[in-house]
PDB file of C-alpha atoms and ligand atoms in Angstrom:
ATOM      1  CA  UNK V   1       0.625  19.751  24.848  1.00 46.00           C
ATOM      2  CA  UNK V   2      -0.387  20.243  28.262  1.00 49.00           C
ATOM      3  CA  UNK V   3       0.010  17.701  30.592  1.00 52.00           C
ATOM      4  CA  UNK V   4      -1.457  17.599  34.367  1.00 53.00           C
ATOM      5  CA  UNK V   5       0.743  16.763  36.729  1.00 53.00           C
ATOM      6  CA  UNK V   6      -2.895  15.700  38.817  1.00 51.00           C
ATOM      7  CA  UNK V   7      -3.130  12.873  37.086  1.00 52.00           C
ATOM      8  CA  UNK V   8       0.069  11.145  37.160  1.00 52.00           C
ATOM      9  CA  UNK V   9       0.535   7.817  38.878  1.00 51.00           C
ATOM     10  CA  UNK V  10       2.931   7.390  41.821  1.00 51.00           C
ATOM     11  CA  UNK V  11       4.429   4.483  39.675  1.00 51.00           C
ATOM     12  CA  UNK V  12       7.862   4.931  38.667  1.00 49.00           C
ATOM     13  CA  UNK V  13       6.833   2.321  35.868  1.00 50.00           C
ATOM     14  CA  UNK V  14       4.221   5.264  34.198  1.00 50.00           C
ATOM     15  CA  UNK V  15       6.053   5.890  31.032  1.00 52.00           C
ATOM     16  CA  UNK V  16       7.410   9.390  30.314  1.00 51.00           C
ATOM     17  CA  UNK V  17       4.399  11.572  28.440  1.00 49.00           C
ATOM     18  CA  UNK V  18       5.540  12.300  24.554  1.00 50.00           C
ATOM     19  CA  UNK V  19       6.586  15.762  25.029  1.00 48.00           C
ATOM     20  CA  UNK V  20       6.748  18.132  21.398  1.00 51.00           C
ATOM     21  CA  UNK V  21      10.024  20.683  22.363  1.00 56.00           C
ATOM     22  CA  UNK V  22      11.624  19.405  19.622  1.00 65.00           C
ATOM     23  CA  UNK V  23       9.899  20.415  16.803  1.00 67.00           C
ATOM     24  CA  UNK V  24      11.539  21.873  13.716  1.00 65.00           C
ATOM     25  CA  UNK V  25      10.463  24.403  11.512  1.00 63.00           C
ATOM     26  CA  UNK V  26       9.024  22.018   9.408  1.00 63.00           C
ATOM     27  CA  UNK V  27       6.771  20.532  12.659  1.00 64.00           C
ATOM     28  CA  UNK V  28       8.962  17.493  12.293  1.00 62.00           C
ATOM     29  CA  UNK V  29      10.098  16.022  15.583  1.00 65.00           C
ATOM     30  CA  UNK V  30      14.072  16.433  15.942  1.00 66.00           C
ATOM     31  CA  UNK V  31      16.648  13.466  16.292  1.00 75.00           C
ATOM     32  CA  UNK V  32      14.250  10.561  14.733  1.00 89.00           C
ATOM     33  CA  UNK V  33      15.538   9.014  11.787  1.00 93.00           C
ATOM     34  CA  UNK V  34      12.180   9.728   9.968  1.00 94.00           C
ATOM     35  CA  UNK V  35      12.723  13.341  10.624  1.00 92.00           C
ATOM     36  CA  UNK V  36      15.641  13.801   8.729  1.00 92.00           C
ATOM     37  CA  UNK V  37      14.738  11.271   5.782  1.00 95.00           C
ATOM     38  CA  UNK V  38      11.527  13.712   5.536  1.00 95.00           C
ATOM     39  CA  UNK V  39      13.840  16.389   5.698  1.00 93.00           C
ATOM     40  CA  UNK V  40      15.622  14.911   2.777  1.00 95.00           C
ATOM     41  CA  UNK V  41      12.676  14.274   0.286  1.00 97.00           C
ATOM     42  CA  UNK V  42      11.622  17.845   0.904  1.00 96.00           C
ATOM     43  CA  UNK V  43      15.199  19.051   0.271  1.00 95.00           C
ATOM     44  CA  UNK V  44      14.786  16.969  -3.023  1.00 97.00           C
ATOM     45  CA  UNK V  45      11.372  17.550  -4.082  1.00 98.00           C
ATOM     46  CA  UNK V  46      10.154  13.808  -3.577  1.00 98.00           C
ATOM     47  CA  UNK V  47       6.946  13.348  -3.215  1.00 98.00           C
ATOM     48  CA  UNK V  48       6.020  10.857   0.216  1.00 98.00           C
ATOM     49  CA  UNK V  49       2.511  10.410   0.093  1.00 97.00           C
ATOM     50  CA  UNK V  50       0.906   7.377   1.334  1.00 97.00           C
ATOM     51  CA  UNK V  51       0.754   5.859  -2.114  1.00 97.00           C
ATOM     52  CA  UNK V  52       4.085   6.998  -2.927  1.00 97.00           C
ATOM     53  CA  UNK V  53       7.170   4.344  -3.085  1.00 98.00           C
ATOM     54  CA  UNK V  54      10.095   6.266  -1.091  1.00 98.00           C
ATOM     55  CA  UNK V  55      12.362   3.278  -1.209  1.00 98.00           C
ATOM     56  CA  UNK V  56      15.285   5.124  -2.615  1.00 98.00           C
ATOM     57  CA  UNK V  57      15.589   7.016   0.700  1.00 97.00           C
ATOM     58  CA  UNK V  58      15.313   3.714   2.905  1.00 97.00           C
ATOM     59  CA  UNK V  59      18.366   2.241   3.408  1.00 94.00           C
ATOM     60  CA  UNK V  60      19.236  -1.177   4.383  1.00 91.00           C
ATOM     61  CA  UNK V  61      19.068  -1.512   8.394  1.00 93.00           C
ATOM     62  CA  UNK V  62      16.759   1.926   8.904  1.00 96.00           C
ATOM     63  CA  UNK V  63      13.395  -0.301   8.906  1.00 96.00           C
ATOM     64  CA  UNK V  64      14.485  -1.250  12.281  1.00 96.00           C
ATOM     65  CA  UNK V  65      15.003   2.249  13.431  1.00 96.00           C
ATOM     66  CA  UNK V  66      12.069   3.432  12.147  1.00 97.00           C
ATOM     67  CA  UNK V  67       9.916   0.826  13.552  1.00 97.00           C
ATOM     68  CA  UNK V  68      11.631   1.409  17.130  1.00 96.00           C
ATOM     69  CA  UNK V  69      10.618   5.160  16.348  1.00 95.00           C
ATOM     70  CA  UNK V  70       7.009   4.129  15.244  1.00 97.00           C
ATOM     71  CA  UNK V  71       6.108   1.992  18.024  1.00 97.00           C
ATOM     72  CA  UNK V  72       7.016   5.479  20.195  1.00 96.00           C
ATOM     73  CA  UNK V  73       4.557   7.004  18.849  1.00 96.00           C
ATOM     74  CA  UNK V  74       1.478   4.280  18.549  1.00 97.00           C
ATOM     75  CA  UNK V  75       2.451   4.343  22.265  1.00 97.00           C
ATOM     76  CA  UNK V  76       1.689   8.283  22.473  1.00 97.00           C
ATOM     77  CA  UNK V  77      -1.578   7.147  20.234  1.00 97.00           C
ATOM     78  CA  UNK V  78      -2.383   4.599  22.638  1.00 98.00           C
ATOM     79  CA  UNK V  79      -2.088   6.329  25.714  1.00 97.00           C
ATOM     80  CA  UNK V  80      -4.243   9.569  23.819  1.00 97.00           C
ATOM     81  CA  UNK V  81      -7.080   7.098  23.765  1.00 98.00           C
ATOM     82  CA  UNK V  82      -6.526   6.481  27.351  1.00 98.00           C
ATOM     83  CA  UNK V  83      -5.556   2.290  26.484  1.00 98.00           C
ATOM     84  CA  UNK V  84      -4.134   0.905  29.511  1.00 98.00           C
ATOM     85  CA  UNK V  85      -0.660  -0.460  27.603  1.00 97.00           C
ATOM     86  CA  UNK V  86       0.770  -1.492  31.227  1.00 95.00           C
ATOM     87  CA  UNK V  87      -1.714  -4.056  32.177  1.00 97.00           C
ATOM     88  CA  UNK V  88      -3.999  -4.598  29.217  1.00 97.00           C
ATOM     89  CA  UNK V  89      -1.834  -8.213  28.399  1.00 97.00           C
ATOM     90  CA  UNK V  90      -3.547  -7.495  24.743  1.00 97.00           C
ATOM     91  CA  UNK V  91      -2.628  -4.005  24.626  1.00 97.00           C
ATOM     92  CA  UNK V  92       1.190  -4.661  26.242  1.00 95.00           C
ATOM     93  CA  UNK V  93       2.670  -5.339  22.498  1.00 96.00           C
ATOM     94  CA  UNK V  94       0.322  -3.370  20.687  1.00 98.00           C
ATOM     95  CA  UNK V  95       2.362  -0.278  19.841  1.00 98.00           C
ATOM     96  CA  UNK V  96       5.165  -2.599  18.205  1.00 98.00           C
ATOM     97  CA  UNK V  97       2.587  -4.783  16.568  1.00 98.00           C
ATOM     98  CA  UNK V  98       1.340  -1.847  15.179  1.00 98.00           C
ATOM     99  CA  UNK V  99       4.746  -0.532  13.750  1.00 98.00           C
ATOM    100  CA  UNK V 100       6.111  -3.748  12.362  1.00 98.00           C
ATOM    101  CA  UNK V 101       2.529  -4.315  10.525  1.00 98.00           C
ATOM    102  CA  UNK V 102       3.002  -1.105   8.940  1.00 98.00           C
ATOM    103  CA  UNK V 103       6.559  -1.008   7.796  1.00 98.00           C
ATOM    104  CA  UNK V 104       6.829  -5.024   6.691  1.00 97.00           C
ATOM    105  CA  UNK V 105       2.901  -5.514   5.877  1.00 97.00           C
ATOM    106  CA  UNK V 106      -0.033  -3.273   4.954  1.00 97.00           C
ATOM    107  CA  UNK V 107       2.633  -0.553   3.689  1.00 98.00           C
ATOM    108  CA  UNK V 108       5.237  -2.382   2.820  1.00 97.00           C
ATOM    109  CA  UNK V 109       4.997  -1.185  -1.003  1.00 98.00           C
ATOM    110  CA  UNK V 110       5.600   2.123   0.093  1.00 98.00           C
ATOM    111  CA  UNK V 111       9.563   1.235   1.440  1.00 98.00           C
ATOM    112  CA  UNK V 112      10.596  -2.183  -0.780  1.00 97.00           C
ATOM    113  CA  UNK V 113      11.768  -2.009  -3.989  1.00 97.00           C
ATOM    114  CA  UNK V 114      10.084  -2.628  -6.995  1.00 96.00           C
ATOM    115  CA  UNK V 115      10.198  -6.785  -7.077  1.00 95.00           C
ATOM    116  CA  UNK V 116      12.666  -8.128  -9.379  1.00 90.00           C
ATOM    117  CA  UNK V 117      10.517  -9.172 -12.759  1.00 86.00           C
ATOM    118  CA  UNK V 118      13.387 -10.368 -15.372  1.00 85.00           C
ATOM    119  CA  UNK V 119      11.679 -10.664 -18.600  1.00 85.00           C
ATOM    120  CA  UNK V 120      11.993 -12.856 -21.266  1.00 87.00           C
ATOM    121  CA  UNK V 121      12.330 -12.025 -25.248  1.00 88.00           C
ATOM    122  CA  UNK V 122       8.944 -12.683 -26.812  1.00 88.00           C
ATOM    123  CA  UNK V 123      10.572 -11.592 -30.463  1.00 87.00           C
ATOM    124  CA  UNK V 124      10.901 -15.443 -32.024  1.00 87.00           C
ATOM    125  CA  UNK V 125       9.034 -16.011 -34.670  1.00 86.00           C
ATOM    126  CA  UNK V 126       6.773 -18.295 -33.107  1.00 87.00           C
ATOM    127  CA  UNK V 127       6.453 -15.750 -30.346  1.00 88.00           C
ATOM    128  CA  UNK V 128       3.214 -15.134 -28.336  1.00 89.00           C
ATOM    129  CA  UNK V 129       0.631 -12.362 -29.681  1.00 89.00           C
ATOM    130  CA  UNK V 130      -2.461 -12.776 -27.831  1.00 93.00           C
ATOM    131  CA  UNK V 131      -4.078 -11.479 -24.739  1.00 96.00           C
ATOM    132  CA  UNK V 132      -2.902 -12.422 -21.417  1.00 96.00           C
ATOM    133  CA  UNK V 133      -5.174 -11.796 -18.860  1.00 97.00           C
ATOM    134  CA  UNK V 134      -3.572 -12.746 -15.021  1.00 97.00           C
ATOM    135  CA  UNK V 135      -5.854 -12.407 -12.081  1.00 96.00           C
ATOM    136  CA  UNK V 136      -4.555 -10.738  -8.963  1.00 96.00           C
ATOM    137  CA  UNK V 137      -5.770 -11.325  -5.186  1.00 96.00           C
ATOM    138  CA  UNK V 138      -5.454  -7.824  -3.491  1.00 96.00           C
ATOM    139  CA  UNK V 139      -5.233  -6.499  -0.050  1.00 97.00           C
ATOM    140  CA  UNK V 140      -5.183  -3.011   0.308  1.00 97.00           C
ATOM    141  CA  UNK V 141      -5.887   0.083   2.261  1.00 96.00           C
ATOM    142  CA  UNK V 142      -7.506   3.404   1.595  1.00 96.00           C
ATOM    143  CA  UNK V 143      -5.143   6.506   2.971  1.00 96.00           C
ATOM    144  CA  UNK V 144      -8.306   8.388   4.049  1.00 95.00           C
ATOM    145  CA  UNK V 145      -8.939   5.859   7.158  1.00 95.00           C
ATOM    146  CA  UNK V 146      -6.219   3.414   6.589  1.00 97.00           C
ATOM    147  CA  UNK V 147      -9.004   1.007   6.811  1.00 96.00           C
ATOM    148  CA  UNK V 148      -8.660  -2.182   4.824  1.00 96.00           C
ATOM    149  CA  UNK V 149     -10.130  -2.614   0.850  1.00 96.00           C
ATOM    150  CA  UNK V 150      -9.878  -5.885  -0.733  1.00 96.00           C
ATOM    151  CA  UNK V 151     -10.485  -7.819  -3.810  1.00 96.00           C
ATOM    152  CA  UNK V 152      -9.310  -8.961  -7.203  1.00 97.00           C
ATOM    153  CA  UNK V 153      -7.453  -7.118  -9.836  1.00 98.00           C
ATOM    154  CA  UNK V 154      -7.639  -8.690 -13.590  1.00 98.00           C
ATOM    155  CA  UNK V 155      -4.479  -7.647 -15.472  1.00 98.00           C
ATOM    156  CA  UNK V 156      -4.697  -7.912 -19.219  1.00 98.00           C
ATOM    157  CA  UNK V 157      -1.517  -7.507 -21.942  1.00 97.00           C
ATOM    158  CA  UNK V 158      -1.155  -7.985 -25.192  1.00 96.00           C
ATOM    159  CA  UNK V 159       2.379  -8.947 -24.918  1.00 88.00           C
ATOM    160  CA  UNK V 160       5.264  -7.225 -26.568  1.00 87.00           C
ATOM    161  CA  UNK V 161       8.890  -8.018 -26.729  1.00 87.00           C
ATOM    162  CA  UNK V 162       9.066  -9.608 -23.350  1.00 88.00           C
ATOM    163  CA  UNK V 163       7.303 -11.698 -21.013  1.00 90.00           C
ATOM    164  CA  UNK V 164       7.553 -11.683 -17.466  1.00 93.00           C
ATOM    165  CA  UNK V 165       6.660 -14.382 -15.292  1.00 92.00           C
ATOM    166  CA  UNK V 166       2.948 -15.186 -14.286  1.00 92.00           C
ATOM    167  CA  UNK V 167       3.260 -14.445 -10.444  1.00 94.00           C
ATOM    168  CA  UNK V 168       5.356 -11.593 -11.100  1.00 96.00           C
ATOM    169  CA  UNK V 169       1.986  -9.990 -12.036  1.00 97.00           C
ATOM    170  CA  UNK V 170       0.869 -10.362  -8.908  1.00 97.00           C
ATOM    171  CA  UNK V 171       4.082  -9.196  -7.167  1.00 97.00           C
ATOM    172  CA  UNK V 172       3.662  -6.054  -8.629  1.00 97.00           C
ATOM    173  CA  UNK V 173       0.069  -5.583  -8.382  1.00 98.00           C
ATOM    174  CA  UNK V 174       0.872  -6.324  -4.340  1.00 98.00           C
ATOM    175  CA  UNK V 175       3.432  -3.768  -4.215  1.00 98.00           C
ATOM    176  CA  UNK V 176       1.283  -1.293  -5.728  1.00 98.00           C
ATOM    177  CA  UNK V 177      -1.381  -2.308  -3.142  1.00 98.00           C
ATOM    178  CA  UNK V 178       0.640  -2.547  -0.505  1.00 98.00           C
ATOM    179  CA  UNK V 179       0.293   1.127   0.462  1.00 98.00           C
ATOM    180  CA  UNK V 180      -2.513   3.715   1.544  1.00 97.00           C
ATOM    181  CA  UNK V 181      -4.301   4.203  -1.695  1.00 94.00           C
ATOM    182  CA  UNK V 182      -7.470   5.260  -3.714  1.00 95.00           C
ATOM    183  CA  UNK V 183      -8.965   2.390  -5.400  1.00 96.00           C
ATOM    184  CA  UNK V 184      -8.451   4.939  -8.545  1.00 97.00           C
ATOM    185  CA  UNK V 185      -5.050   5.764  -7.908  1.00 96.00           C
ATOM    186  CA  UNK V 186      -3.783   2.174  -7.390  1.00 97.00           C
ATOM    187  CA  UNK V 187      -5.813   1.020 -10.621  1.00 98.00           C
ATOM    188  CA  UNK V 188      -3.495   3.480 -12.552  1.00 97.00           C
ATOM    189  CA  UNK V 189      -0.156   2.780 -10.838  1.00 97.00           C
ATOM    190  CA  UNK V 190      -0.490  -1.642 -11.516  1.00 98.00           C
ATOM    191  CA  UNK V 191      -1.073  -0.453 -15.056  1.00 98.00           C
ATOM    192  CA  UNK V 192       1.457   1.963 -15.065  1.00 97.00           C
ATOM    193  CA  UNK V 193       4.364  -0.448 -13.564  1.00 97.00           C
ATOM    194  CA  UNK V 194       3.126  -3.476 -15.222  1.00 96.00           C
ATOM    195  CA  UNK V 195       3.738  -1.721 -18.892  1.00 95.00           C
ATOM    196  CA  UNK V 196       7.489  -0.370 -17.708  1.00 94.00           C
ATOM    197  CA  UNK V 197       8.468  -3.712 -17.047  1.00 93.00           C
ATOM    198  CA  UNK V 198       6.726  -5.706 -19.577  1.00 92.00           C
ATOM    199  CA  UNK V 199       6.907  -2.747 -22.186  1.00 92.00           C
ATOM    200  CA  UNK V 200       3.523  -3.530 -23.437  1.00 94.00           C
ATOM    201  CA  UNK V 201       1.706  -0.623 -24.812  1.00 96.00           C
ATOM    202  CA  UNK V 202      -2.118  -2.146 -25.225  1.00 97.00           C
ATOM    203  CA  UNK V 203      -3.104  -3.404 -21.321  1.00 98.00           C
ATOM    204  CA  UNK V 204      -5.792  -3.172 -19.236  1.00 98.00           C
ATOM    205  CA  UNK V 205      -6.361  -3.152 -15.330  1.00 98.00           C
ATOM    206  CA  UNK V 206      -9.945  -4.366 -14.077  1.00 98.00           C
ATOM    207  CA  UNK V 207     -10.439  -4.369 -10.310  1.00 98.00           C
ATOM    208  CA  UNK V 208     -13.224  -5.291  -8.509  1.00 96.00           C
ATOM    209  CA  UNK V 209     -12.471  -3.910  -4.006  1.00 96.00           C
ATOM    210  CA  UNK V 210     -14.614  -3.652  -0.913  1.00 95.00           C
ATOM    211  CA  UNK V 211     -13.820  -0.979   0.888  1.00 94.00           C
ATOM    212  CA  UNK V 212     -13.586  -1.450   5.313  1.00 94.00           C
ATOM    213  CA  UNK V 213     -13.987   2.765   5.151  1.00 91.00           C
ATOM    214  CA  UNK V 214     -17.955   1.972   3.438  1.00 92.00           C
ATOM    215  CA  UNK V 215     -18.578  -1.400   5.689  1.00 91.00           C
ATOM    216  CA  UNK V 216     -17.081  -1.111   9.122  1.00 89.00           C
ATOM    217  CA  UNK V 217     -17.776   2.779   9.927  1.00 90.00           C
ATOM    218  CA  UNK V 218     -19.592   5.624   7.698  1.00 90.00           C
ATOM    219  CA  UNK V 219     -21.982   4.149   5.457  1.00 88.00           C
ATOM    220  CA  UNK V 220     -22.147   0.509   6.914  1.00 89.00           C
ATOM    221  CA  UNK V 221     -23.028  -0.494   3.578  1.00 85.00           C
ATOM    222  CA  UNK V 222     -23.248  -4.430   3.136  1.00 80.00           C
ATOM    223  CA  UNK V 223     -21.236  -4.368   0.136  1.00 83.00           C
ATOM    224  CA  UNK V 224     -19.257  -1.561  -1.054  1.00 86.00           C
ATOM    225  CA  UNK V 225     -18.468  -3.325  -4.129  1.00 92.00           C
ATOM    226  CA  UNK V 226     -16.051  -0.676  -6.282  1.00 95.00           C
ATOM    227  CA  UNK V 227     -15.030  -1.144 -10.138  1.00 96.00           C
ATOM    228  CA  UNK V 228     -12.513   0.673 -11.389  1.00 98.00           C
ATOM    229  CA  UNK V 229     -11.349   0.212 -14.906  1.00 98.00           C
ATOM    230  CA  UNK V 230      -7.577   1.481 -16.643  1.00 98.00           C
ATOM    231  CA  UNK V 231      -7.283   0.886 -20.639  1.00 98.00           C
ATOM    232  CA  UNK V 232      -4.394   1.995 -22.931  1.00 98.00           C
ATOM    233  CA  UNK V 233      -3.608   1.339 -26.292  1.00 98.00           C
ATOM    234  CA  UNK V 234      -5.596  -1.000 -27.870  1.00 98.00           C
ATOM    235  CA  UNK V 235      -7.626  -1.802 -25.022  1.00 98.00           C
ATOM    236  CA  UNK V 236      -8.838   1.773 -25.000  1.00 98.00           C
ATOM    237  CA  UNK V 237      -9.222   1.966 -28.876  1.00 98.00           C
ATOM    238  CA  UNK V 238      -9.945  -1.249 -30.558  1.00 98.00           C
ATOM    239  CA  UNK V 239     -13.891  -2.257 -29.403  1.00 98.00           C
ATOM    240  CA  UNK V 240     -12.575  -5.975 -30.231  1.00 98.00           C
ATOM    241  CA  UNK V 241      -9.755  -6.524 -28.030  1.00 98.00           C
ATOM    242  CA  UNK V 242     -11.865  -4.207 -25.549  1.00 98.00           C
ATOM    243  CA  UNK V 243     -14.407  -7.280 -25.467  1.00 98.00           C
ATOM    244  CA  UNK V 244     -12.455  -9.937 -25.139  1.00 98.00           C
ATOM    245  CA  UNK V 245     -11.029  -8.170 -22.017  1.00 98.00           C
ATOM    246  CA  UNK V 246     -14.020  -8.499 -20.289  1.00 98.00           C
ATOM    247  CA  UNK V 247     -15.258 -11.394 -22.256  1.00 98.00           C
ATOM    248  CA  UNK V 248     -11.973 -13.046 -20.664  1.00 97.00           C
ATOM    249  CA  UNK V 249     -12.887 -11.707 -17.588  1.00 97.00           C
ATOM    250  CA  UNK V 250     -16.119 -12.960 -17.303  1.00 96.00           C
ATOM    251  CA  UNK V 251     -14.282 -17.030 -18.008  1.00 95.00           C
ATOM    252  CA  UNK V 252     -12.299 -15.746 -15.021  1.00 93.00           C
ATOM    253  CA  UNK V 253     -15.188 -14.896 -12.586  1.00 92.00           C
ATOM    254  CA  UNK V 254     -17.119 -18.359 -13.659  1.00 92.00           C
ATOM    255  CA  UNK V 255     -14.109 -20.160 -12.811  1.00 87.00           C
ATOM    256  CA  UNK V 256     -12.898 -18.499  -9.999  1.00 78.00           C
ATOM    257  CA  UNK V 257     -15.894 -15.971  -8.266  1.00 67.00           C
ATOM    258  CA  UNK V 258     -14.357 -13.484  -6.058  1.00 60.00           C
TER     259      UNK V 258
HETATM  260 ZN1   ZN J 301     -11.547   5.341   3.427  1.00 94.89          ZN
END
């Protein structure tokens, strides 16, 4: 990076330029903590992209260090797009406003654990056999421009040998979303986690997103109004239960439009 010595201040406050000496061979900056947990899921094959779930190399207590190291850099972003961070009183906490919305909120999915979903045995006699259908407020964001997409997914089961909890549904259809995602790809990973812990075979995932990447730059498209549809088992082979997994839907919409 070059760096003019012209154009920096006489104040001692200026903070010191990011500088890129340390660079591994992997272009990773040396001595942060993300550096070396990078280093580690490369070592290992794991795959950390932005819709990935890397909890298993986050331990307890490194959130805070990596936060510390994240608001470093959205300073260096910051002071790239020539933001005063000094004086601006909006801009002052920015770069740690940034970092902690990241880690704890719009990506949290990414570094939590799956949420705990004990399940119940469904195998009485009396025990449940129709479709379940739970709908799911969503807040999301597509990786491309980590711009926001939000919506409803409807999650439908035909339950098998256990039941989870109704808002557990929606816990795991947040921690899915709670990452930088395609619509497509986060369609296919609720479905996916939602059968491992329920072990239901026959489910669907219906989602209905805008998308901030189509309305607020690009496109500017009024609505940018995105269906994406996942079916398995049944759902996917059986025209019957097929309909009334969108005839349920439908109930849903009347009662509760999006
Ligand atoms: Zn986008």
């Amino acid at each position: 990076m070059v760096y003019n010595k012209a154009y920096e201040s006489n104040d001692e406050e200026v903070s010191t330029p990011v500088t890129y000496n340390n660079i591994d061979e992997g272009g990773y900056e040396v001595g942060y903590l993300g550096s070396a947990i990078r280093a580690k899921m490369k070592r290992e094959g794991k795959r950390f992209w932005a819709g990935d779930n890397i909890s298993e190399y986050i331990k307890s207590g490194d959130k805070e260090t990596l936060i510390d190291d994240a608001t470093e850099a959205f300073e260096a972003v910051l002071d790239a797009l020539l933001i005063d961070r000094e004086t601006d009183p909006n801009s002052k906490g920015t770069a740690r406003r940034l970092a902690k919305m990241y880690f704890n909120e719009v990506m949290a999915g990414r570094y939590d654990p799956a949420p705990d979903a004990t399940a119940f045995p469904n195998d009485s006699a009396d025990r449940y056999e129709g479709m379940l259908v739970v709908r799911s407020e969503l807040r999301s964001m597509c990786s491309h421009h980590h711009q926001p997409v939000s919506g409803v997914a409807y999650i439908g089961i035909i339950a098998a040998n256990k039941l989870i909890g109704l808002s557990k549904y929606t816990r795991i259809a947040h921690w899915c979303a709670r990452r930088g995602t395609l619509q497509e790809e986060l369609c296919n990973d609720i479905a996916r986690e939602i059968g491992r812990v329920t072990g239901a075979t026959d489910l669907g995932v219906y989602m209905q997103m805008t998308h901030g990447c189509c309305e607020n730059r690009g496109i500017m498209a009024h609505s940018s109004l995105t269906q994406t549809t996942v079916l398995k088992g049944s759902f996917k082979t059986d025209a019957g239960t097929k309909k009334e997994f969108f005839d349920n839907i439908k109930l849903q919409q009347e009662f509760a439009p999006r």
